[in-house]
């Protein structure tokens, strides 16, 4: 039985805790959150976990792995403590809001040789997995262009916006990771534009709510990413990959497959209204992958280096938006 400690009992921490508790190979031994709440107590009951502090977790040799889903400002320190304690770690993005800290943390973790994976759940989505397989085995031919659209159904609370690190680091980073994953190579240039077009309060908080990012890979292939904090009809999560033999696409996943036809036309279900619902299966598969990483050393689809490289692109996008220039990445 793999004993886990979950850091953070907010929205995504709750998802990971419940998925781990439902896995027959895992036991959620501890929940850790500096803010004790009724929700945390209820989650502890549901998962049969103990409410604990940081020192208790790292002093317990029976804890095999930790899940970091706490506030971003705690990630780097917890990663370093995991490295010193020799515990496997699953970490949500980003590693740190400070890129220099991200670099030094990744270098330290790679030297420590602990098992580590990052929380880019789209890589575990079955549709994205099938798409990636057709790209990797040559069935689709050579990639020429990738188009990605990621739009949330509604903006997050302003309090979250203020501590999120900005749209590129919070939302776009998933698309940036997927670009590297699908291409199978690194990015050479980044050009980004962004503005606050939908919610003035987001602009007042120093962020944007609408963005477009253009990437050029080292072999000259293109990726276009469209991001928004709002979609009028639900979560929009689409991708299209233009290849020499095939055009591959993944559309929105609706609540229902039912389509109704009448004299007014065709009506279909709205898309899932939240990323947690859209990727529910992926989050379960992600947790299973972490458990297998601990048990057998089976490599996960994401590692700490993926977290660094996706953040490098997010930082470059922010620089491009502010300067109006194409940012060329040095390797």
Short mmCIF file of C-alpha atoms in Angstrom, two decimals:
data_model
loop_
_atom_site.label_atom_id
_atom_site.label_comp_id
_atom_site.label_asym_id
_atom_site.label_seq_id
_atom_site.Cartn_x
_atom_site.Cartn_y
_atom_site.Cartn_z
CA UNK A 1 0.00 0.00 0.00
CA UNK A 2 1.39 3.40 -1.03
CA UNK A 3 1.02 6.03 1.70
CA UNK A 4 0.48 9.56 0.42
CA UNK A 5 0.27 13.02 1.94
CA UNK A 6 -1.79 15.66 0.17
CA UNK A 7 -0.70 19.29 0.55
CA UNK A 8 -3.58 21.65 -0.12
CA UNK A 9 -7.27 20.91 0.31
CA UNK A 10 -8.69 23.43 -2.14
CA UNK A 11 -10.34 22.60 -5.45
CA UNK A 12 -7.57 20.58 -7.12
CA UNK A 13 -6.21 19.17 -3.85
CA UNK A 14 -9.64 17.73 -3.14
CA UNK A 15 -9.72 16.08 -6.56
CA UNK A 16 -6.35 14.42 -5.98
CA UNK A 17 -7.21 13.37 -2.42
CA UNK A 18 -10.46 11.70 -3.44
CA UNK A 19 -8.85 9.98 -6.43
CA UNK A 20 -6.01 8.67 -4.28
CA UNK A 21 -8.41 7.46 -1.60
CA UNK A 22 -10.48 5.63 -4.23
CA UNK A 23 -7.41 3.87 -5.60
CA UNK A 24 -7.00 0.38 -4.05
CA UNK A 25 -3.21 0.68 -4.19
CA UNK A 26 -3.02 3.92 -2.21
CA UNK A 27 -3.75 5.26 1.24
CA UNK A 28 -4.13 8.96 2.00
CA UNK A 29 -2.36 9.12 5.32
CA UNK A 30 -2.21 12.89 5.82
CA UNK A 31 -3.88 16.08 4.67
CA UNK A 32 -1.90 19.28 5.15
CA UNK A 33 -3.25 22.81 4.80
CA UNK A 34 -2.24 25.91 6.77
CA UNK A 35 -5.88 26.99 6.75
CA UNK A 36 -7.88 24.52 8.81
CA UNK A 37 -11.48 24.49 7.65
CA UNK A 38 -14.70 22.55 7.89
CA UNK A 39 -14.09 21.39 4.32
CA UNK A 40 -10.68 19.99 5.30
CA UNK A 41 -12.21 18.13 8.23
CA UNK A 42 -14.92 16.66 6.00
CA UNK A 43 -12.32 15.67 3.39
CA UNK A 44 -10.28 13.97 6.10
CA UNK A 45 -13.35 11.92 7.03
CA UNK A 46 -14.01 10.96 3.41
CA UNK A 47 -10.41 9.86 2.82
CA UNK A 48 -9.76 8.42 6.31
CA UNK A 49 -6.75 10.74 6.52
CA UNK A 50 -5.19 12.56 9.45
CA UNK A 51 -4.94 16.34 9.52
CA UNK A 52 -1.26 17.08 10.00
CA UNK A 53 1.45 19.70 9.61
CA UNK A 54 4.42 19.80 7.24
CA UNK A 55 7.01 18.56 9.74
CA UNK A 56 4.93 15.51 10.65
CA UNK A 57 4.74 14.41 7.02
CA UNK A 58 8.44 14.70 6.28
CA UNK A 59 9.40 13.01 9.54
CA UNK A 60 7.22 9.98 8.76
CA UNK A 61 9.27 7.34 6.95
CA UNK A 62 6.08 5.48 6.05
CA UNK A 63 5.01 8.27 3.69
CA UNK A 64 6.10 7.18 0.22
CA UNK A 65 4.97 10.18 -1.78
CA UNK A 66 3.54 13.65 -1.50
CA UNK A 67 1.05 15.50 -3.70
CA UNK A 68 1.62 19.26 -3.86
CA UNK A 69 -1.65 21.03 -4.62
CA UNK A 70 -1.19 23.91 -2.19
CA UNK A 71 -0.69 27.58 -3.07
CA UNK A 72 2.04 28.21 -5.64
CA UNK A 73 4.26 30.09 -3.20
CA UNK A 74 4.71 26.84 -1.24
CA UNK A 75 5.65 24.57 -4.17
CA UNK A 76 9.41 25.15 -4.37
CA UNK A 77 9.99 24.73 -0.64
CA UNK A 78 7.94 21.52 -0.51
CA UNK A 79 9.78 20.14 -3.54
CA UNK A 80 13.12 20.81 -1.86
CA UNK A 81 11.98 19.18 1.37
CA UNK A 82 10.79 16.16 -0.60
CA UNK A 83 14.21 15.93 -2.24
CA UNK A 84 15.97 16.02 1.12
CA UNK A 85 13.59 13.43 2.57
CA UNK A 86 13.83 11.18 -0.48
CA UNK A 87 10.07 11.13 -1.05
CA UNK A 88 8.46 10.86 -4.49
CA UNK A 89 6.49 13.95 -5.43
CA UNK A 90 3.61 14.98 -7.66
CA UNK A 91 3.46 18.75 -8.12
CA UNK A 92 0.85 21.00 -9.66
CA UNK A 93 2.08 23.79 -11.92
CA UNK A 94 3.81 26.16 -11.70
CA UNK A 95 6.88 25.25 -9.68
CA UNK A 96 7.34 28.86 -8.56
CA UNK A 97 6.15 32.27 -9.69
CA UNK A 98 9.83 33.29 -9.77
CA UNK A 99 11.51 31.70 -12.78
CA UNK A 100 15.02 31.79 -11.27
CA UNK A 101 13.66 29.82 -8.32
CA UNK A 102 12.02 27.38 -10.71
CA UNK A 103 15.34 26.76 -12.47
CA UNK A 104 17.30 26.20 -9.27
CA UNK A 105 14.58 23.95 -7.82
CA UNK A 106 14.48 21.77 -10.93
CA UNK A 107 18.26 21.46 -10.98
CA UNK A 108 18.28 20.41 -7.33
CA UNK A 109 15.53 17.84 -7.82
CA UNK A 110 17.22 16.32 -10.84
CA UNK A 111 20.44 15.97 -8.84
CA UNK A 112 18.56 14.36 -5.95
CA UNK A 113 17.17 11.68 -8.27
CA UNK A 114 13.82 11.45 -6.47
CA UNK A 115 10.85 10.36 -8.55
CA UNK A 116 8.82 13.38 -9.62
CA UNK A 117 5.96 14.21 -11.96
CA UNK A 118 4.12 17.41 -12.87
CA UNK A 119 0.38 17.97 -13.01
CA UNK A 120 -0.32 18.41 -16.71
CA UNK A 121 -3.47 16.28 -16.81
CA UNK A 122 -4.21 16.69 -20.54
CA UNK A 123 -1.41 14.28 -21.33
CA UNK A 124 -3.51 11.58 -19.65
CA UNK A 125 -6.73 12.36 -21.50
CA UNK A 126 -7.62 9.35 -23.72
CA UNK A 127 -8.32 11.53 -26.78
CA UNK A 128 -5.03 13.39 -26.47
CA UNK A 129 -3.24 10.05 -25.89
CA UNK A 130 -4.69 8.62 -29.13
CA UNK A 131 -3.78 11.78 -31.03
CA UNK A 132 -0.23 11.66 -29.70
CA UNK A 133 0.09 7.98 -30.63
CA UNK A 134 -0.86 8.68 -34.26
CA UNK A 135 1.74 11.44 -34.37
CA UNK A 136 4.45 9.34 -32.74
CA UNK A 137 4.00 6.21 -34.88
CA UNK A 138 3.94 8.14 -38.14
CA UNK A 139 0.35 7.30 -39.06
CA UNK A 140 -0.58 10.98 -39.41
CA UNK A 141 2.62 11.96 -41.22
CA UNK A 142 4.67 15.06 -40.46
CA UNK A 143 3.17 17.81 -38.32
CA UNK A 144 2.88 21.16 -40.07
CA UNK A 145 0.55 23.23 -37.89
CA UNK A 146 -1.18 22.93 -34.53
CA UNK A 147 -4.16 25.04 -33.50
CA UNK A 148 -5.30 25.05 -29.85
CA UNK A 149 -8.26 26.82 -28.29
CA UNK A 150 -8.66 26.95 -24.51
CA UNK A 151 -11.39 29.13 -23.06
CA UNK A 152 -12.78 28.92 -19.55
CA UNK A 153 -16.55 29.18 -19.08
CA UNK A 154 -16.12 32.12 -16.68
CA UNK A 155 -13.23 33.98 -15.01
CA UNK A 156 -11.91 32.82 -11.64
CA UNK A 157 -12.39 35.05 -8.58
CA UNK A 158 -10.32 38.23 -8.54
CA UNK A 159 -8.59 37.03 -5.37
CA UNK A 160 -7.32 34.03 -7.32
CA UNK A 161 -6.30 36.21 -10.28
CA UNK A 162 -4.10 38.33 -8.00
CA UNK A 163 -2.06 35.34 -6.79
CA UNK A 164 -2.16 33.15 -9.91
CA UNK A 165 0.94 34.56 -11.59
CA UNK A 166 -1.07 35.77 -14.57
CA UNK A 167 -2.96 34.17 -17.43
CA UNK A 168 0.10 32.82 -19.24
CA UNK A 169 1.45 31.09 -16.15
CA UNK A 170 -1.93 29.91 -14.88
CA UNK A 171 -3.97 28.97 -17.97
CA UNK A 172 -1.83 29.09 -21.10
CA UNK A 173 0.87 26.94 -19.52
CA UNK A 174 -1.24 23.83 -20.17
CA UNK A 175 -1.39 24.64 -23.89
CA UNK A 176 2.31 25.42 -23.94
CA UNK A 177 3.07 22.04 -22.38
CA UNK A 178 0.78 20.31 -24.89
CA UNK A 179 2.55 22.07 -27.76
CA UNK A 180 5.90 20.59 -26.70
CA UNK A 181 4.30 17.20 -26.07
CA UNK A 182 2.59 16.92 -29.45
CA UNK A 183 5.52 18.32 -31.43
CA UNK A 184 8.08 16.16 -29.67
CA UNK A 185 10.61 18.98 -29.87
CA UNK A 186 11.43 22.30 -28.28
CA UNK A 187 10.20 25.77 -29.22
CA UNK A 188 12.49 28.32 -30.89
CA UNK A 189 10.40 31.51 -30.90
CA UNK A 190 7.40 32.87 -28.99
CA UNK A 191 5.17 35.78 -29.99
CA UNK A 192 2.19 36.74 -27.84
CA UNK A 193 -0.45 39.42 -27.60
CA UNK A 194 -2.91 39.92 -24.78
CA UNK A 195 -5.45 42.36 -23.45
CA UNK A 196 -8.26 42.74 -20.97
CA UNK A 197 -11.38 42.73 -23.16
CA UNK A 198 -14.04 41.10 -20.99
CA UNK A 199 -13.60 41.95 -17.32
CA UNK A 200 -12.22 45.30 -16.21
CA UNK A 201 -11.59 43.97 -12.70
CA UNK A 202 -9.06 41.51 -14.13
CA UNK A 203 -7.21 44.41 -15.77
CA UNK A 204 -7.30 46.33 -12.48
CA UNK A 205 -5.69 43.29 -10.85
CA UNK A 206 -2.83 43.53 -13.36
CA UNK A 207 -3.77 40.61 -15.58
CA UNK A 208 -5.31 39.95 -19.00
CA UNK A 209 -8.33 37.86 -19.95
CA UNK A 210 -7.72 37.32 -23.68
CA UNK A 211 -4.54 36.19 -25.44
CA UNK A 212 -3.09 34.66 -28.57
CA UNK A 213 0.31 32.97 -28.71
CA UNK A 214 2.28 31.89 -31.78
CA UNK A 215 5.11 29.38 -31.39
CA UNK A 216 7.70 28.25 -33.92
CA UNK A 217 9.50 24.97 -33.21
CA UNK A 218 13.19 24.41 -33.79
CA UNK A 219 12.36 22.59 -37.06
CA UNK A 220 10.11 25.43 -38.26
CA UNK A 221 6.63 24.11 -37.45
CA UNK A 222 3.91 26.39 -36.09
CA UNK A 223 1.53 26.39 -33.12
CA UNK A 224 -1.27 28.92 -32.65
CA UNK A 225 -2.90 29.15 -29.20
CA UNK A 226 -6.09 31.10 -28.44
CA UNK A 227 -6.91 31.67 -24.76
CA UNK A 228 -9.76 33.39 -23.00
CA UNK A 229 -11.04 33.58 -19.44
CA UNK A 230 -14.63 33.41 -20.72
CA UNK A 231 -16.68 31.36 -23.15
CA UNK A 232 -20.37 32.08 -23.65
CA UNK A 233 -21.42 28.42 -23.76
CA UNK A 234 -19.13 26.47 -21.43
CA UNK A 235 -15.58 25.16 -21.28
CA UNK A 236 -13.99 25.24 -24.73
CA UNK A 237 -11.09 22.84 -25.16
CA UNK A 238 -10.22 22.07 -28.80
CA UNK A 239 -7.15 21.15 -30.81
CA UNK A 240 -6.45 20.56 -34.48
CA UNK A 241 -3.21 19.13 -35.86
CA UNK A 242 -2.50 19.52 -39.57
CA UNK A 243 -0.21 16.73 -40.76
CA UNK A 244 1.01 15.58 -44.17
CA UNK A 245 -1.30 12.53 -44.18
CA UNK A 246 -4.10 13.41 -41.77
CA UNK A 247 -5.82 16.28 -40.02
CA UNK A 248 -6.44 15.29 -36.40
CA UNK A 249 -8.87 17.16 -34.19
CA UNK A 250 -10.36 16.92 -30.71
CA UNK A 251 -13.59 18.80 -30.07
CA UNK A 252 -15.40 19.88 -26.95
CA UNK A 253 -16.82 17.13 -24.78
CA UNK A 254 -20.52 17.66 -24.17
CA UNK A 255 -22.66 16.68 -21.20
CA UNK A 256 -24.56 14.36 -23.54
CA UNK A 257 -24.16 12.83 -27.00
CA UNK A 258 -27.84 13.49 -27.72
CA UNK A 259 -28.65 15.76 -30.69
CA UNK A 260 -32.20 17.01 -31.19
CA UNK A 261 -33.43 17.91 -34.68
CA UNK A 262 -36.63 19.89 -35.26
CA UNK A 263 -37.94 22.70 -37.47
CA UNK A 264 -35.56 25.16 -35.83
CA UNK A 265 -32.48 23.09 -36.66
CA UNK A 266 -30.10 20.90 -34.69
CA UNK A 267 -29.52 21.25 -30.95
CA UNK A 268 -26.77 19.48 -29.05
CA UNK A 269 -25.57 19.46 -25.47
CA UNK A 270 -23.44 22.23 -24.02
CA UNK A 271 -19.79 21.33 -23.31
CA UNK A 272 -18.70 20.38 -19.83
CA UNK A 273 -18.78 23.55 -17.77
CA UNK A 274 -15.54 23.07 -15.84
CA UNK A 275 -12.09 21.63 -16.50
CA UNK A 276 -12.41 19.33 -13.49
CA UNK A 277 -15.45 17.71 -15.11
CA UNK A 278 -13.91 17.65 -18.59
CA UNK A 279 -10.75 15.95 -17.39
CA UNK A 280 -12.17 13.82 -14.55
CA UNK A 281 -10.90 10.61 -16.16
CA UNK A 282 -7.50 12.21 -16.78
CA UNK A 283 -7.08 13.19 -13.12
CA UNK A 284 -7.76 9.58 -12.08
CA UNK A 285 -5.26 8.28 -14.63
CA UNK A 286 -2.75 10.86 -13.46
CA UNK A 287 -2.97 9.64 -9.87
CA UNK A 288 -2.63 6.03 -11.02
CA UNK A 289 0.52 7.03 -12.91
CA UNK A 290 1.98 8.60 -9.76
CA UNK A 291 1.29 5.45 -7.77
CA UNK A 292 2.95 3.32 -10.47
CA UNK A 293 5.91 5.71 -10.52
CA UNK A 294 6.39 5.05 -6.80
CA UNK A 295 5.70 1.31 -6.91
CA UNK A 296 7.57 0.23 -10.02
CA UNK A 297 9.47 3.27 -11.28
CA UNK A 298 7.34 3.34 -14.43
CA UNK A 299 8.11 6.75 -15.99
CA UNK A 300 5.24 9.22 -15.91
CA UNK A 301 4.20 11.17 -19.01
CA UNK A 302 5.35 14.35 -17.26
CA UNK A 303 8.44 15.15 -15.24
CA UNK A 304 9.90 18.13 -13.43
CA UNK A 305 11.76 19.24 -16.57
CA UNK A 306 8.42 19.53 -18.41
CA UNK A 307 7.30 21.94 -15.70
CA UNK A 308 10.39 24.05 -16.26
CA UNK A 309 10.10 24.14 -20.05
CA UNK A 310 6.40 24.99 -20.07
CA UNK A 311 7.09 27.82 -17.65
CA UNK A 312 9.98 29.02 -19.82
CA UNK A 313 7.48 29.45 -22.66
CA UNK A 314 4.98 31.21 -20.41
CA UNK A 315 7.66 33.66 -19.27
CA UNK A 316 8.66 34.26 -22.90
CA UNK A 317 5.00 34.90 -23.83
CA UNK A 318 4.75 37.50 -21.07
CA UNK A 319 7.94 39.20 -22.28
CA UNK A 320 6.68 39.20 -25.86
CA UNK A 321 3.36 40.74 -24.87
CA UNK A 322 5.03 43.53 -22.92
CA UNK A 323 7.70 44.32 -25.52
CA UNK A 324 5.79 43.60 -28.72
CA UNK A 325 8.76 41.56 -29.93
CA UNK A 326 9.25 37.95 -30.94
CA UNK A 327 11.23 36.24 -28.18
CA UNK A 328 13.89 33.82 -29.38
CA UNK A 329 14.76 31.14 -26.86
CA UNK A 330 18.37 30.20 -26.28
CA UNK A 331 19.11 26.51 -25.77
#
